[in-house]
mmCIF file of C-alpha atoms in Angstrom:
data_model
loop_
_atom_site.group_PDB
_atom_site.id
_atom_site.type_symbol
_atom_site.label_atom_id
_atom_site.label_comp_id
_atom_site.label_asym_id
_atom_site.label_seq_id
_atom_site.Cartn_x
_atom_site.Cartn_y
_atom_site.Cartn_z
ATOM 1 C CA MET A 77 -59.079 50.118 -32.181
ATOM 2 C CA ALA A 78 -61.282 51.510 -34.933
ATOM 3 C CA ASP A 79 -64.570 53.153 -33.960
ATOM 4 C CA LEU A 80 -67.068 51.151 -36.012
ATOM 5 C CA ASP A 81 -70.002 53.426 -35.230
ATOM 6 C CA ALA A 82 -68.018 56.432 -36.413
ATOM 7 C CA LEU A 83 -67.035 54.556 -39.567
ATOM 8 C CA ARG A 84 -70.665 53.690 -40.308
ATOM 9 C CA SER A 85 -71.610 57.352 -39.952
ATOM 10 C CA ARG A 86 -68.770 58.413 -42.236
ATOM 11 C CA PHE A 87 -69.884 56.015 -44.950
ATOM 12 C CA VAL A 88 -73.520 57.075 -44.712
ATOM 13 C CA HIS A 89 -72.501 60.729 -44.973
ATOM 14 C CA ALA A 90 -70.273 60.125 -48.014
ATOM 15 C CA LEU A 91 -72.903 58.031 -49.797
ATOM 16 C CA ASP A 92 -75.693 60.531 -49.126
ATOM 17 C CA GLU A 93 -73.465 63.384 -50.310
ATOM 18 C CA ALA A 94 -72.753 61.515 -53.557
ATOM 19 C CA ARG A 95 -76.320 60.441 -54.326
ATOM 20 C CA GLY A 96 -78.494 62.986 -52.579
ATOM 21 C CA PRO A 97 -81.378 62.148 -50.202
ATOM 22 C CA GLY A 98 -83.374 58.946 -50.567
ATOM 23 C CA GLY A 99 -82.413 55.576 -51.940
ATOM 24 C CA PRO A 100 -81.750 52.270 -50.201
ATOM 25 C CA ASP A 101 -80.595 52.253 -46.589
ATOM 26 C CA ALA A 102 -76.953 53.363 -46.600
ATOM 27 C CA ALA A 103 -76.295 51.535 -43.327
ATOM 28 C CA VAL A 104 -76.739 48.173 -45.074
ATOM 29 C CA TYR A 105 -73.896 48.978 -47.460
ATOM 30 C CA ALA A 106 -71.733 50.290 -44.624
ATOM 31 C CA GLU A 107 -72.190 47.051 -42.699
ATOM 32 C CA ASN A 108 -71.323 44.913 -45.707
ATOM 33 C CA LEU A 109 -68.129 46.872 -46.295
ATOM 34 C CA LEU A 110 -67.133 46.764 -42.627
ATOM 35 C CA ASP A 111 -67.617 42.995 -42.632
ATOM 36 C CA ARG A 112 -65.224 42.803 -45.584
ATOM 37 C CA TRP A 113 -62.638 45.044 -43.947
ATOM 38 C CA ARG A 114 -62.694 42.813 -40.839
ATOM 39 C CA GLU A 115 -62.054 39.503 -42.618
ATOM 40 C CA PRO A 116 -59.553 37.230 -40.830
ATOM 41 C CA GLN A 117 -56.929 37.130 -43.614
ATOM 42 C CA ARG A 118 -56.200 40.830 -43.137
ATOM 43 C CA ARG A 119 -53.356 42.130 -41.005
ATOM 44 C CA TYR A 120 -52.615 45.535 -42.524
ATOM 45 C CA HIS A 121 -55.604 46.104 -44.840
ATOM 46 C CA THR A 122 -57.977 46.388 -41.888
ATOM 47 C CA VAL A 123 -60.535 48.839 -40.545
ATOM 48 C CA GLU A 124 -57.600 50.657 -38.945
ATOM 49 C CA HIS A 125 -56.088 51.206 -42.390
ATOM 50 C CA LEU A 126 -59.473 52.334 -43.717
ATOM 51 C CA THR A 127 -59.794 54.805 -40.842
ATOM 52 C CA ALA A 128 -56.298 56.155 -41.466
ATOM 53 C CA VAL A 129 -56.994 56.674 -45.173
ATOM 54 C CA LEU A 130 -60.262 58.473 -44.427
ATOM 55 C CA ASP A 131 -58.519 60.657 -41.832
ATOM 56 C CA ARG A 132 -55.868 61.625 -44.379
ATOM 57 C CA ILE A 133 -58.535 62.443 -46.949
ATOM 58 C CA ASP A 134 -59.973 64.841 -44.360
ATOM 59 C CA VAL A 135 -56.553 66.510 -44.193
ATOM 60 C CA LEU A 136 -56.256 66.689 -47.996
ATOM 61 C CA GLU A 137 -59.905 67.511 -48.739
ATOM 62 C CA GLU A 138 -59.177 71.012 -50.042
ATOM 63 C CA TYR A 139 -57.229 69.555 -52.970
ATOM 64 C CA ALA A 140 -60.009 67.217 -54.136
ATOM 65 C CA GLU A 141 -62.496 68.025 -56.861
ATOM 66 C CA ASP A 142 -65.207 65.833 -55.283
ATOM 67 C CA PRO A 143 -64.331 64.730 -51.731
ATOM 68 C CA ALA A 144 -67.383 62.447 -51.460
ATOM 69 C CA VAL A 145 -66.251 60.483 -54.514
ATOM 70 C CA VAL A 146 -62.754 60.161 -53.033
ATOM 71 C CA ARG A 147 -64.134 58.954 -49.704
ATOM 72 C CA LEU A 148 -66.305 56.324 -51.376
ATOM 73 C CA ALA A 149 -63.272 55.178 -53.368
ATOM 74 C CA ALA A 150 -61.374 54.798 -50.095
ATOM 75 C CA TRP A 151 -64.113 52.558 -48.733
ATOM 76 C CA PHE A 152 -64.023 50.322 -51.786
ATOM 77 C CA HIS A 153 -60.316 50.377 -52.688
ATOM 78 C CA ASP A 154 -59.423 47.294 -50.638
ATOM 79 C CA ALA A 155 -62.936 45.981 -50.024
ATOM 80 C CA VAL A 156 -61.948 42.752 -51.765
ATOM 81 C CA TYR A 157 -58.594 41.646 -50.409
ATOM 82 C CA PHE A 158 -57.030 38.207 -50.535
ATOM 83 C CA PRO A 159 -53.226 38.251 -50.279
ATOM 84 C CA ASP A 160 -52.867 35.172 -52.478
ATOM 85 C CA ARG A 161 -54.709 36.779 -55.418
ATOM 86 C CA SER A 162 -53.558 39.446 -57.850
ATOM 87 C CA GLU A 163 -56.877 40.885 -59.003
ATOM 88 C CA ASN A 164 -58.032 42.466 -55.733
ATOM 89 C CA GLU A 165 -58.246 46.030 -57.071
ATOM 90 C CA GLU A 166 -60.244 44.931 -60.110
ATOM 91 C CA ARG A 167 -62.644 42.884 -58.003
ATOM 92 C CA SER A 168 -62.991 45.812 -55.598
ATOM 93 C CA ALA A 169 -63.770 48.111 -58.536
ATOM 94 C CA ARG A 170 -66.459 45.749 -59.793
ATOM 95 C CA LEU A 171 -67.958 45.537 -56.310
ATOM 96 C CA ALA A 172 -68.105 49.347 -56.203
ATOM 97 C CA GLU A 173 -69.729 49.428 -59.629
ATOM 98 C CA ARG A 174 -72.515 47.061 -58.546
ATOM 99 C CA ALA A 175 -73.072 48.445 -55.061
ATOM 100 C CA LEU A 176 -73.106 52.126 -55.990
ATOM 101 C CA ALA A 177 -75.548 51.593 -58.850
ATOM 102 C CA GLU A 178 -77.831 49.667 -56.519
ATOM 103 C CA ALA A 179 -77.478 52.321 -53.811
ATOM 104 C CA GLY A 180 -78.622 55.060 -56.179
ATOM 105 C CA VAL A 181 -75.376 56.889 -56.912
ATOM 106 C CA PRO A 182 -75.595 58.602 -60.334
ATOM 107 C CA ALA A 183 -73.766 56.634 -63.014
ATOM 108 C CA GLU A 184 -71.231 59.382 -63.715
ATOM 109 C CA LYS A 185 -70.209 59.663 -60.057
ATOM 110 C CA ALA A 186 -70.130 55.903 -59.615
ATOM 111 C CA ALA A 187 -67.841 55.633 -62.639
ATOM 112 C CA ARG A 188 -65.463 58.131 -61.055
ATOM 113 C CA VAL A 189 -65.343 56.085 -57.857
ATOM 114 C CA VAL A 190 -64.617 52.932 -59.855
ATOM 115 C CA ARG A 191 -61.832 54.666 -61.776
ATOM 116 C CA LEU A 192 -60.202 55.775 -58.530
ATOM 117 C CA VAL A 193 -60.316 52.248 -57.103
ATOM 118 C CA ARG A 194 -58.505 50.967 -60.201
ATOM 119 C CA LEU A 195 -55.950 53.760 -59.865
ATOM 120 C CA THR A 196 -54.677 52.222 -56.623
ATOM 121 C CA VAL A 197 -52.986 49.518 -58.698
ATOM 122 C CA THR A 198 -50.292 51.997 -59.726
ATOM 123 C CA HIS A 199 -50.713 54.978 -57.360
ATOM 124 C CA ASP A 200 -49.652 57.132 -60.308
ATOM 125 C CA PRO A 201 -52.361 59.752 -60.953
ATOM 126 C CA ALA A 202 -52.148 62.257 -63.792
ATOM 127 C CA ASP A 203 -51.095 65.827 -63.060
ATOM 128 C CA ASP A 204 -54.666 67.069 -63.542
ATOM 129 C CA ASP A 205 -56.317 64.235 -61.588
ATOM 130 C CA ARG A 206 -57.038 66.002 -58.320
ATOM 131 C CA ASP A 207 -59.252 63.284 -56.859
ATOM 132 C CA GLY A 208 -56.745 60.598 -57.810
ATOM 133 C CA GLN A 209 -53.936 62.555 -56.199
ATOM 134 C CA VAL A 210 -55.841 62.870 -52.923
ATOM 135 C CA LEU A 211 -56.767 59.180 -52.781
ATOM 136 C CA CYS A 212 -53.276 57.964 -53.668
ATOM 137 C CA ASP A 213 -51.590 60.343 -51.231
ATOM 138 C CA ALA A 214 -53.960 59.244 -48.462
ATOM 139 C CA ASP A 215 -53.331 55.573 -49.212
ATOM 140 C CA LEU A 216 -49.539 55.955 -49.333
ATOM 141 C CA ALA A 217 -49.197 58.238 -46.316
ATOM 142 C CA ILE A 218 -48.280 55.231 -44.142
ATOM 143 C CA LEU A 219 -44.940 55.266 -45.958
ATOM 144 C CA ALA A 220 -44.113 58.496 -44.126
ATOM 145 C CA ALA A 221 -44.948 57.102 -40.687
ATOM 146 C CA PRO A 222 -42.529 57.445 -37.741
ATOM 147 C CA PRO A 223 -40.101 54.506 -37.324
ATOM 148 C CA SER A 224 -42.181 52.446 -34.890
ATOM 149 C CA ALA A 225 -45.384 52.804 -36.927
ATOM 150 C CA TYR A 226 -43.539 52.041 -40.161
ATOM 151 C CA ALA A 227 -42.048 48.917 -38.583
ATOM 152 C CA ALA A 228 -45.522 47.822 -37.453
ATOM 153 C CA TYR A 229 -46.817 48.395 -40.998
ATOM 154 C CA THR A 230 -44.094 46.281 -42.606
ATOM 155 C CA ALA A 231 -44.600 43.535 -40.008
ATOM 156 C CA ALA A 232 -48.344 43.482 -40.704
ATOM 157 C CA VAL A 233 -47.733 43.242 -44.451
ATOM 158 C CA ARG A 234 -45.399 40.295 -43.861
ATOM 159 C CA GLU A 235 -48.085 38.609 -41.744
ATOM 160 C CA GLU A 236 -50.598 38.967 -44.574
ATOM 161 C CA TYR A 237 -48.143 37.142 -46.838
ATOM 162 C CA HIS A 238 -47.137 34.530 -44.260
ATOM 163 C CA PHE A 239 -47.600 31.772 -46.851
ATOM 164 C CA VAL A 240 -44.853 33.204 -49.104
ATOM 165 C CA PRO A 241 -41.342 31.821 -48.462
ATOM 166 C CA SER A 242 -38.929 34.345 -46.998
ATOM 167 C CA ASP A 243 -36.647 34.721 -50.010
ATOM 168 C CA ALA A 244 -39.590 35.102 -52.395
ATOM 169 C CA PHE A 245 -41.238 37.674 -50.128
ATOM 170 C CA ARG A 246 -38.037 39.701 -49.830
ATOM 171 C CA ALA A 247 -37.612 39.739 -53.604
ATOM 172 C CA GLY A 248 -41.229 40.705 -54.247
ATOM 173 C CA ARG A 249 -41.281 43.369 -51.564
ATOM 174 C CA ALA A 250 -38.001 44.824 -52.846
ATOM 175 C CA ALA A 251 -39.472 45.048 -56.349
ATOM 176 C CA ILE A 252 -42.476 46.996 -55.007
ATOM 177 C CA LEU A 253 -40.209 49.365 -53.085
ATOM 178 C CA ARG A 254 -38.083 50.031 -56.172
ATOM 179 C CA GLN A 255 -41.223 50.680 -58.218
ATOM 180 C CA LEU A 256 -42.342 53.265 -55.677
ATOM 181 C CA LEU A 257 -38.915 54.886 -55.439
ATOM 182 C CA ASP A 258 -38.782 55.131 -59.220
ATOM 183 C CA LEU A 259 -41.863 57.363 -59.267
ATOM 184 C CA PRO A 260 -40.882 61.004 -59.870
ATOM 185 C CA ARG A 261 -42.986 61.903 -56.841
ATOM 186 C CA LEU A 262 -44.618 59.627 -54.299
ATOM 187 C CA PHE A 263 -47.065 62.356 -53.253
ATOM 188 C CA ARG A 264 -48.851 64.696 -55.647
ATOM 189 C CA THR A 265 -50.771 67.099 -53.415
ATOM 190 C CA PRO A 266 -48.881 70.137 -52.114
ATOM 191 C CA TYR A 267 -49.428 68.925 -48.543
ATOM 192 C CA GLY A 268 -48.182 65.427 -49.265
ATOM 193 C CA SER A 269 -45.120 66.693 -51.119
ATOM 194 C CA GLU A 270 -44.168 68.993 -48.276
ATOM 195 C CA LYS A 271 -45.044 66.833 -45.279
ATOM 196 C CA TRP A 272 -44.531 63.215 -46.388
ATOM 197 C CA GLU A 273 -42.241 62.874 -49.413
ATOM 198 C CA ALA A 274 -38.810 63.057 -47.756
ATOM 199 C CA THR A 275 -39.714 60.810 -44.829
ATOM 200 C CA ALA A 276 -41.375 58.243 -47.079
ATOM 201 C CA ARG A 277 -38.349 58.017 -49.353
ATOM 202 C CA TYR A 278 -36.096 57.594 -46.325
ATOM 203 C CA ASN A 279 -38.313 54.799 -44.975
ATOM 204 C CA LEU A 280 -38.511 53.020 -48.332
ATOM 205 C CA THR A 281 -34.766 53.275 -48.911
ATOM 206 C CA SER A 282 -34.015 51.989 -45.412
ATOM 207 C CA GLU A 283 -36.378 49.046 -45.818
ATOM 208 C CA LEU A 284 -34.890 48.220 -49.220
ATOM 209 C CA GLU A 285 -31.396 48.232 -47.704
ATOM 210 C CA MET A 286 -32.550 45.861 -44.951
ATOM 211 C CA LEU A 287 -34.125 43.505 -47.484
ATOM 212 C CA SER A 288 -30.835 43.455 -49.380
ATOM 213 C CA LEU A 289 -28.932 42.127 -46.361
ATOM 214 C CA PRO A 290 -28.228 38.383 -46.373
ATOM 215 C CA SER A 291 -30.922 36.477 -44.540
ATOM 216 C CA THR A 292 -29.880 34.598 -41.428
ATOM 217 C CA PRO A 293 -30.612 30.854 -41.587
ATOM 218 C CA SER A 294 -32.902 29.668 -38.838
ATOM 219 C CA ALA A 295 -31.400 27.378 -36.191
#
């Protein structure tokens, strides 16, 4: 279970680090975001996922150019999430653009947060994009989870897309897995490459093989 008080404190700290002292009450923005992350349609993209991404950013912080910007991007990257819509990242980016300007974050830093949110569409940061590498590695680290946690992740994703027929879901999920496996590297930070790459590729390949098996008709 996610510690909501700890999450509120983490957001306030990241926002204050990005904008400096003063400005509107950061707790108001934290509460709005937490309400979004706890919406009922979510099964994987929950406050637990948010916490995990923030924890991984803590691990990867040394590789980031501006850790506060990366942490704010983590808060906003799935702030708008409806499984039956395709523009979630763009709507999340626009939410970040509005909220950060209102909260007093300098325009240049806010623009960097917004760019990072949009980057989570592809998870393919440039070689010199240190902040993008940290955010994408943190977001994809679930792919390197131990077997039981990876199985729970895939089950939660399926629950989010419960309205999609089985064959269509299998085909769509397989396409996403192939897209990820086709990336030259899943993880771009030195830590991610060393600690997560091999396990993630094994998990993705195993899931893809399972999706390729003939489905069993229900009785």
